[in-house]
Amino acid sequence: MSGHADSKKVVIAALLGNVAIAACKFGAAYLSRSTATLAEAVHSLADTGNQGLLLIGMRLAASPPDDRFPFGRSGEKYFWPFVVALMLFSVGGAFAVYDGASHIFHPAHEVGSRFWSYAVLGVSIIFEAMSFRVAFKEFKVLAKGRPWIVAVREARDPTIPLVLAEDTTALIGLCIAFLAVLTSDLTGQHFWDPLGSVLIGVLLCAVAIMLAKNTHALLIGASADPEEQGQALHLTEGVEGVDRVTQILTFHVGPDVVILAMKVAFKETMTAKTIEETINEIERRIRAELPLMRKIFIEVDAHGDGRGLVRARTAWEQKRALTDASYGPHGAAALASKPPAAEAE
């Protein structure tokens, strides 16, 4: 629940900031007749709508399971960010490119006071930096020391990475708008102002495509983190009576719900009753250590195709070798030679 609360805090902070910033930018764009400032105003308006959609998705995702949605509606957190990416592309990016290009080929002869553009863009940079700080703080917790690109690609809750991407894009866009207006004033050539609008639009379209690509993978069924799969494998093979796992598959229904399906081979001495008891013990251990894996399906099968095993084992071995000091400086080699089943608690 704390993760949900943190995500909501980030979205609300971004929403409040964008409402104020959008109003100021539209006023400045009207007074200064700056195309780049107008592009930034539309950008902030699109971001405001995006945060509203994210809040809707978070509320719907909290709905309990029912007959129609037996696994709950956690997937709403994947659908609405995808809509946000489409809005960022169409409303923000496409409009900025179109408006900037039209003013390049058909320049306006009336130029208003640039003071308002400089003032509002400067203040907006401060507000966006504050919103960025909140999102970045939460993203660092989510990243767990991983490189940014890896953390964004492997994130199973797209909310915080999406808000961080929006805030980062907003800061870059504001700098582009400020430089475009300044260059236009210094050179006396109006061309630079609408060119800034085009650059902002291209930036928004590029970010929207990246976000849509990441969210698309979640929508069609991304697997759980390899380390989590490895931990589930380790816990299973550590239960007495289990011979080996022959297949492990995971599926993120939403950020907070993972379906785990395994094929498990049991020792020949096991009876139907003891197998049932062992399966219950496997489920108990996994849910205790990995609460996201709420739905666990185990099939008795000694002839699974091995899917998911190499990836899961490798991730688990790497994690243990790095974090367990008892394996010493050559932990990876020591652990690789020691099967998970031998580490039963």
Tab-separated table of C-alpha atoms in Angstrom:
chain	number	residue	atom	x	y	z
A	1	MET	CA	0.000	0.000	0.000
A	2	SER	CA	2.880	2.376	0.666
A	3	GLY	CA	3.973	2.084	-2.966
A	4	HIS	CA	0.459	3.052	-4.064
A	5	ALA	CA	0.484	6.036	-1.692
A	6	ASP	CA	3.905	7.165	-2.965
A	7	SER	CA	2.771	6.937	-6.597
A	8	LYS	CA	-0.369	8.910	-5.810
A	9	LYS	CA	1.663	11.581	-4.025
A	10	VAL	CA	3.912	11.987	-7.068
A	11	VAL	CA	0.936	12.264	-9.451
A	12	ILE	CA	-0.912	14.803	-7.275
A	13	ALA	CA	2.233	16.935	-6.917
A	14	ALA	CA	2.664	16.949	-10.705
A	15	LEU	CA	-1.050	17.693	-11.265
A	16	LEU	CA	-1.127	20.720	-8.955
A	17	GLY	CA	2.052	22.096	-10.469
A	18	ASN	CA	0.833	21.681	-14.050
A	19	VAL	CA	-2.528	23.364	-13.391
A	20	ALA	CA	-0.804	26.514	-12.141
A	21	ILE	CA	1.893	26.416	-14.801
A	22	ALA	CA	-0.553	25.877	-17.694
A	23	ALA	CA	-2.651	28.894	-16.664
A	24	CYS	CA	0.425	31.120	-16.439
A	25	LYS	CA	1.822	29.922	-19.766
A	26	PHE	CA	-1.417	30.565	-21.657
A	27	GLY	CA	-1.508	34.079	-20.233
A	28	ALA	CA	2.114	34.698	-21.171
A	29	ALA	CA	1.603	33.237	-24.665
A	30	TYR	CA	-1.341	35.586	-25.248
A	31	LEU	CA	0.524	38.675	-24.058
A	32	SER	CA	3.832	37.888	-25.782
A	33	ARG	CA	2.470	36.227	-28.949
A	34	SER	CA	5.236	33.645	-28.533
A	35	THR	CA	4.698	30.382	-30.412
A	36	ALA	CA	7.205	28.497	-28.260
A	37	THR	CA	5.464	29.678	-25.089
A	38	LEU	CA	2.103	28.564	-26.514
A	39	ALA	CA	3.596	25.141	-27.284
A	40	GLU	CA	4.710	24.878	-23.669
A	41	ALA	CA	1.237	25.947	-22.494
A	42	VAL	CA	-0.379	23.156	-24.511
A	43	HIS	CA	2.286	20.784	-23.183
A	44	SER	CA	1.348	21.657	-19.586
A	45	LEU	CA	-2.359	21.324	-20.406
A	46	ALA	CA	-1.734	17.859	-21.847
A	47	ASP	CA	0.284	16.912	-18.764
A	48	THR	CA	-2.555	18.085	-16.520
A	49	GLY	CA	-4.991	15.843	-18.363
A	50	ASN	CA	-2.479	13.011	-18.197
A	51	GLN	CA	-2.192	13.214	-14.425
A	52	GLY	CA	-5.986	13.220	-14.179
A	53	LEU	CA	-6.102	10.007	-16.223
A	54	LEU	CA	-3.434	8.420	-14.031
A	55	LEU	CA	-5.474	9.193	-10.911
A	56	ILE	CA	-8.539	7.615	-12.554
A	57	GLY	CA	-6.493	4.522	-13.353
A	58	MET	CA	-5.171	4.290	-9.796
A	59	ARG	CA	-8.688	4.538	-8.377
A	60	LEU	CA	-10.069	1.868	-10.715
A	61	ALA	CA	-7.085	-0.397	-10.029
A	62	ALA	CA	-7.991	-0.429	-6.332
A	63	SER	CA	-11.335	-2.138	-7.081
A	64	PRO	CA	-11.594	-5.596	-5.448
A	65	PRO	CA	-11.858	-8.783	-7.558
A	66	ASP	CA	-15.337	-9.836	-8.679
A	67	ASP	CA	-16.945	-12.344	-11.045
A	68	ARG	CA	-16.171	-10.203	-14.086
A	69	PHE	CA	-12.594	-9.423	-13.058
A	70	PRO	CA	-11.482	-12.399	-10.924
A	71	PHE	CA	-7.904	-11.120	-10.697
A	72	GLY	CA	-8.984	-7.573	-9.885
A	73	ARG	CA	-8.479	-4.478	-12.031
A	74	SER	CA	-4.832	-3.834	-11.301
A	75	GLY	CA	-4.242	-3.749	-15.061
A	76	GLU	CA	-5.932	-0.322	-15.151
A	77	LYS	CA	-2.513	1.003	-14.137
A	78	TYR	CA	-1.201	-0.263	-17.473
A	79	PHE	CA	-4.063	0.882	-19.697
A	80	TRP	CA	-4.261	4.515	-18.606
A	81	PRO	CA	-0.522	5.238	-18.920
A	82	PHE	CA	-0.812	3.959	-22.497
A	83	VAL	CA	-3.632	6.457	-23.082
A	84	VAL	CA	-1.414	9.126	-21.510
A	85	ALA	CA	1.356	8.325	-24.002
A	86	LEU	CA	-1.108	8.682	-26.894
A	87	MET	CA	-2.346	12.021	-25.536
A	88	LEU	CA	1.197	13.298	-25.069
A	89	PHE	CA	1.906	12.421	-28.705
A	90	SER	CA	-1.288	13.796	-30.259
A	91	VAL	CA	-2.308	16.724	-28.057
A	92	GLY	CA	1.151	17.854	-26.976
A	93	GLY	CA	3.647	16.834	-29.628
A	94	ALA	CA	1.632	16.955	-32.838
A	95	PHE	CA	0.059	20.322	-31.976
A	96	ALA	CA	3.434	21.889	-31.136
A	97	VAL	CA	4.970	20.704	-34.417
A	98	TYR	CA	1.967	21.855	-36.465
A	99	ASP	CA	1.684	25.256	-34.778
A	100	GLY	CA	5.424	25.898	-34.997
A	101	ALA	CA	5.639	24.863	-38.657
A	102	SER	CA	2.647	27.024	-39.611
A	103	HIS	CA	4.277	30.086	-38.007
A	104	ILE	CA	7.580	29.371	-39.752
A	105	PHE	CA	5.922	29.414	-43.176
A	106	HIS	CA	3.376	32.078	-42.251
A	107	PRO	CA	5.088	34.301	-39.666
A	108	ALA	CA	2.977	36.585	-37.510
A	109	HIS	CA	3.745	40.282	-37.855
A	110	GLU	CA	2.531	41.208	-34.380
A	111	VAL	CA	4.907	40.570	-31.491
A	112	GLY	CA	3.866	41.256	-27.911
A	113	SER	CA	5.877	41.953	-24.794
A	114	ARG	CA	8.469	39.237	-24.248
A	115	PHE	CA	8.747	40.082	-20.557
A	116	TRP	CA	5.836	37.803	-19.725
A	117	SER	CA	7.361	34.887	-21.604
A	118	TYR	CA	10.660	35.221	-19.761
A	119	ALA	CA	8.945	35.644	-16.388
A	120	VAL	CA	6.526	32.739	-16.749
A	121	LEU	CA	9.067	30.384	-18.317
A	122	GLY	CA	11.512	31.167	-15.510
A	123	VAL	CA	8.919	30.571	-12.783
A	124	SER	CA	7.721	27.424	-14.575
A	125	ILE	CA	11.241	26.010	-14.523
A	126	ILE	CA	11.262	26.435	-10.731
A	127	PHE	CA	7.866	24.723	-10.302
A	128	GLU	CA	8.771	21.887	-12.666
A	129	ALA	CA	12.071	21.390	-10.853
A	130	MET	CA	10.147	20.988	-7.579
A	131	SER	CA	7.809	18.420	-9.147
A	132	PHE	CA	10.798	16.658	-10.722
A	133	ARG	CA	12.490	16.455	-7.312
A	134	VAL	CA	9.482	14.632	-5.819
A	135	ALA	CA	9.277	12.176	-8.735
A	136	PHE	CA	13.032	11.607	-8.826
A	137	LYS	CA	13.155	10.850	-5.101
A	138	GLU	CA	10.540	8.107	-5.502
A	139	PHE	CA	12.154	6.827	-8.692
A	140	LYS	CA	15.502	6.330	-6.916
A	141	VAL	CA	13.738	4.017	-4.464
A	142	LEU	CA	12.173	2.145	-7.386
A	143	ALA	CA	15.469	1.888	-9.303
A	144	LYS	CA	17.313	0.140	-6.427
A	145	GLY	CA	20.690	1.250	-7.745
A	146	ARG	CA	20.073	0.090	-11.315
A	147	PRO	CA	20.847	2.348	-14.305
A	148	TRP	CA	17.932	4.633	-15.184
A	149	ILE	CA	17.219	3.057	-18.552
A	150	VAL	CA	17.197	-0.439	-17.055
A	151	ALA	CA	14.973	0.666	-14.160
A	152	VAL	CA	12.436	2.255	-16.533
A	153	ARG	CA	12.414	-0.771	-18.849
A	154	GLU	CA	11.978	-3.262	-16.009
A	155	ALA	CA	9.511	-1.207	-13.946
A	156	ARG	CA	6.237	-3.077	-13.470
A	157	ASP	CA	4.421	0.017	-12.159
A	158	PRO	CA	4.733	2.646	-14.912
A	159	THR	CA	3.254	5.519	-12.880
A	160	ILE	CA	6.398	6.983	-11.314
A	161	PRO	CA	8.633	6.515	-14.414
A	162	LEU	CA	5.912	8.145	-16.514
A	163	VAL	CA	5.614	11.198	-14.247
A	164	LEU	CA	9.408	11.469	-14.088
A	165	ALA	CA	9.594	11.324	-17.895
A	166	GLU	CA	6.944	14.047	-18.154
A	167	ASP	CA	8.765	16.280	-15.660
A	168	THR	CA	12.111	15.737	-17.383
A	169	THR	CA	10.566	16.500	-20.764
A	170	ALA	CA	8.897	19.596	-19.317
A	171	LEU	CA	12.205	20.937	-17.986
A	172	ILE	CA	13.955	20.353	-21.314
A	173	GLY	CA	11.003	21.882	-23.184
A	174	LEU	CA	11.040	24.971	-20.966
A	175	CYS	CA	14.747	25.466	-21.616
A	176	ILE	CA	14.158	25.118	-25.369
A	177	ALA	CA	11.306	27.651	-25.229
A	178	PHE	CA	13.369	30.110	-23.180
A	179	LEU	CA	16.335	29.867	-25.572
A	180	ALA	CA	14.049	30.134	-28.608
A	181	VAL	CA	12.425	33.345	-27.343
A	182	LEU	CA	15.797	34.777	-26.284
A	183	THR	CA	17.464	33.967	-29.629
A	184	SER	CA	14.512	35.452	-31.491
A	185	ASP	CA	14.865	38.697	-29.531
A	186	LEU	CA	18.658	38.897	-29.823
A	187	THR	CA	18.748	38.237	-33.581
A	188	GLY	CA	15.536	40.021	-34.466
A	189	GLN	CA	14.501	36.972	-36.491
A	190	HIS	CA	11.072	35.612	-35.573
A	191	PHE	CA	12.022	32.257	-37.131
A	192	TRP	CA	13.658	31.001	-33.917
A	193	ASP	CA	10.496	31.222	-31.820
A	194	PRO	CA	8.351	28.825	-33.910
A	195	LEU	CA	11.413	26.618	-34.453
A	196	GLY	CA	11.497	26.187	-30.682
A	197	SER	CA	7.870	25.054	-30.844
A	198	VAL	CA	8.749	22.429	-33.469
A	199	LEU	CA	11.663	21.137	-31.374
A	200	ILE	CA	9.412	20.877	-28.313
A	201	GLY	CA	6.875	18.937	-30.367
A	202	VAL	CA	9.499	16.516	-31.674
A	203	LEU	CA	10.732	15.985	-28.103
A	204	LEU	CA	7.210	15.230	-26.876
A	205	CYS	CA	6.553	12.787	-29.717
A	206	ALA	CA	9.831	10.950	-29.026
A	207	VAL	CA	9.068	10.615	-25.305
A	208	ALA	CA	5.478	9.538	-26.044
A	209	ILE	CA	6.692	6.766	-28.365
A	210	MET	CA	9.150	5.545	-25.715
A	211	LEU	CA	6.457	5.509	-23.021
A	212	ALA	CA	3.976	3.754	-25.310
A	213	LYS	CA	6.565	1.087	-26.123
A	214	ASN	CA	7.298	0.380	-22.448
A	215	THR	CA	3.614	0.315	-21.485
A	216	HIS	CA	2.803	-1.905	-24.470
A	217	ALA	CA	5.048	-4.644	-23.055
A	218	LEU	CA	3.122	-4.511	-19.778
A	219	LEU	CA	-0.260	-4.565	-21.513
A	220	ILE	CA	0.487	-7.740	-23.442
A	221	GLY	CA	1.831	-9.577	-20.394
A	222	ALA	CA	5.333	-8.875	-19.100
A	223	SER	CA	6.905	-11.443	-16.802
A	224	ALA	CA	7.882	-10.782	-13.210
A	225	ASP	CA	11.342	-9.526	-12.325
A	226	PRO	CA	13.921	-12.302	-13.012
A	227	GLU	CA	15.176	-12.071	-9.418
A	228	GLU	CA	11.642	-12.653	-8.127
A	229	GLN	CA	11.270	-15.659	-10.414
A	230	GLY	CA	14.585	-16.960	-9.149
A	231	GLN	CA	13.497	-16.511	-5.550
A	232	ALA	CA	10.249	-18.404	-6.210
A	233	LEU	CA	12.282	-21.179	-7.827
A	234	HIS	CA	14.666	-21.290	-4.866
A	235	LEU	CA	11.835	-21.400	-2.328
A	236	THR	CA	10.085	-24.205	-4.215
A	237	GLU	CA	13.129	-26.414	-4.596
A	238	GLY	CA	13.932	-25.854	-0.936
A	239	VAL	CA	10.723	-27.569	0.205
A	240	GLU	CA	11.153	-31.164	1.358
A	241	GLY	CA	9.760	-33.644	-1.143
A	242	VAL	CA	10.397	-31.508	-4.226
A	243	ASP	CA	12.783	-33.041	-6.741
A	244	ARG	CA	13.021	-30.108	-9.143
A	245	VAL	CA	11.047	-27.428	-10.966
A	246	THR	CA	10.676	-28.225	-14.664
A	247	GLN	CA	9.002	-24.995	-15.782
A	248	ILE	CA	8.273	-21.559	-14.307
A	249	LEU	CA	6.091	-18.888	-15.905
A	250	THR	CA	4.991	-15.522	-14.512
A	251	PHE	CA	2.590	-12.879	-15.729
A	252	HIS	CA	1.958	-9.382	-14.370
A	253	VAL	CA	-1.804	-8.799	-14.363
A	254	GLY	CA	-1.015	-5.409	-12.854
A	255	PRO	CA	1.746	-3.795	-10.790
A	256	ASP	CA	0.431	-5.415	-7.607
A	257	VAL	CA	-0.670	-8.842	-8.888
A	258	VAL	CA	1.514	-11.575	-10.382
A	259	ILE	CA	0.309	-14.954	-11.616
A	260	LEU	CA	2.860	-17.720	-11.033
A	261	ALA	CA	2.561	-21.046	-12.855
A	262	MET	CA	5.036	-23.875	-12.287
A	263	LYS	CA	5.503	-27.481	-13.275
A	264	VAL	CA	7.107	-29.398	-10.429
A	265	ALA	CA	8.576	-32.894	-10.249
A	266	PHE	CA	8.234	-34.550	-6.829
A	267	LYS	CA	10.274	-37.375	-5.357
A	268	GLU	CA	9.027	-40.891	-6.118
A	269	THR	CA	8.313	-41.619	-2.443
A	270	MET	CA	5.621	-38.925	-2.347
A	271	THR	CA	1.930	-39.911	-2.180
A	272	ALA	CA	-1.048	-37.929	-3.451
A	273	LYS	CA	-1.721	-36.624	0.056
A	274	THR	CA	1.867	-35.589	0.755
A	275	ILE	CA	2.099	-33.929	-2.668
A	276	GLU	CA	-0.981	-31.870	-1.839
A	277	GLU	CA	0.518	-30.876	1.519
A	278	THR	CA	3.820	-30.003	-0.147
A	279	ILE	CA	2.097	-27.815	-2.735
A	280	ASN	CA	0.325	-25.950	0.066
A	281	GLU	CA	3.682	-25.430	1.786
A	282	ILE	CA	5.218	-24.134	-1.454
A	283	GLU	CA	2.403	-21.625	-1.858
A	284	ARG	CA	2.698	-20.533	1.773
A	285	ARG	CA	6.439	-19.887	1.502
A	286	ILE	CA	6.177	-18.015	-1.784
A	287	ARG	CA	3.326	-15.769	-0.619
A	288	ALA	CA	5.206	-15.000	2.609
A	289	GLU	CA	8.323	-13.882	0.720
A	290	LEU	CA	6.724	-12.583	-2.493
A	291	PRO	CA	3.301	-11.115	-1.622
A	292	LEU	CA	2.780	-9.882	-5.197
A	293	MET	CA	2.433	-13.500	-6.331
A	294	ARG	CA	-1.165	-13.786	-5.195
A	295	LYS	CA	-2.234	-16.425	-7.699
A	296	ILE	CA	-0.079	-19.561	-7.775
A	297	PHE	CA	-0.781	-22.568	-9.983
A	298	ILE	CA	1.340	-25.703	-9.587
A	299	GLU	CA	1.101	-28.692	-11.908
A	300	VAL	CA	2.675	-32.052	-11.109
A	301	ASP	CA	4.807	-32.756	-14.164
A	302	ALA	CA	8.326	-34.159	-14.438
A	303	HIS	CA	8.570	-33.363	-18.144
A	304	GLY	CA	8.202	-29.587	-18.372
A	305	ASP	CA	9.928	-27.826	-21.256
A	306	GLY	CA	12.226	-25.842	-18.949
A	307	ARG	CA	10.912	-22.429	-19.937
A	308	GLY	CA	11.955	-19.666	-17.574
A	309	LEU	CA	14.385	-21.802	-15.581
A	310	VAL	CA	17.707	-20.533	-16.945
A	311	ARG	CA	16.716	-16.882	-16.617
A	312	ALA	CA	15.337	-17.378	-13.107
A	313	ARG	CA	18.309	-19.395	-11.836
A	314	THR	CA	20.853	-16.977	-13.291
A	315	ALA	CA	19.163	-13.929	-11.758
A	316	TRP	CA	18.867	-15.608	-8.363
A	317	GLU	CA	22.491	-16.773	-8.368
A	318	GLN	CA	23.759	-13.314	-9.303
A	319	LYS	CA	21.705	-11.699	-6.568
A	320	ARG	CA	22.855	-14.132	-3.896
A	321	ALA	CA	26.490	-13.883	-4.973
A	322	LEU	CA	26.380	-10.099	-4.658
A	323	THR	CA	24.439	-9.830	-1.409
A	324	ASP	CA	25.422	-12.866	0.660
A	325	ALA	CA	28.822	-12.163	2.212
A	326	SER	CA	29.120	-15.775	3.336
A	327	TYR	CA	30.054	-16.756	-0.208
A	328	GLY	CA	33.120	-14.517	-0.174
A	329	PRO	CA	34.768	-12.824	-3.169
A	330	HIS	CA	34.162	-15.877	-5.368
A	331	GLY	CA	30.490	-16.127	-4.482
A	332	ALA	CA	29.194	-16.469	-8.017
A	333	ALA	CA	31.276	-19.542	-8.727
A	334	ALA	CA	30.522	-21.082	-5.342
A	335	LEU	CA	26.795	-20.588	-5.656
A	336	ALA	CA	26.613	-21.714	-9.277
A	337	SER	CA	27.959	-25.090	-8.228
A	338	LYS	CA	25.408	-25.391	-5.427
A	339	PRO	CA	21.844	-26.211	-6.542
A	340	PRO	CA	18.973	-24.293	-4.882
A	341	ALA	CA	17.500	-27.499	-3.464
A	342	ALA	CA	20.615	-27.961	-1.340
A	343	GLU	CA	19.965	-24.630	0.376
A	344	ALA	CA	16.721	-25.694	1.969
A	345	GLU	CA	15.944	-23.909	5.175
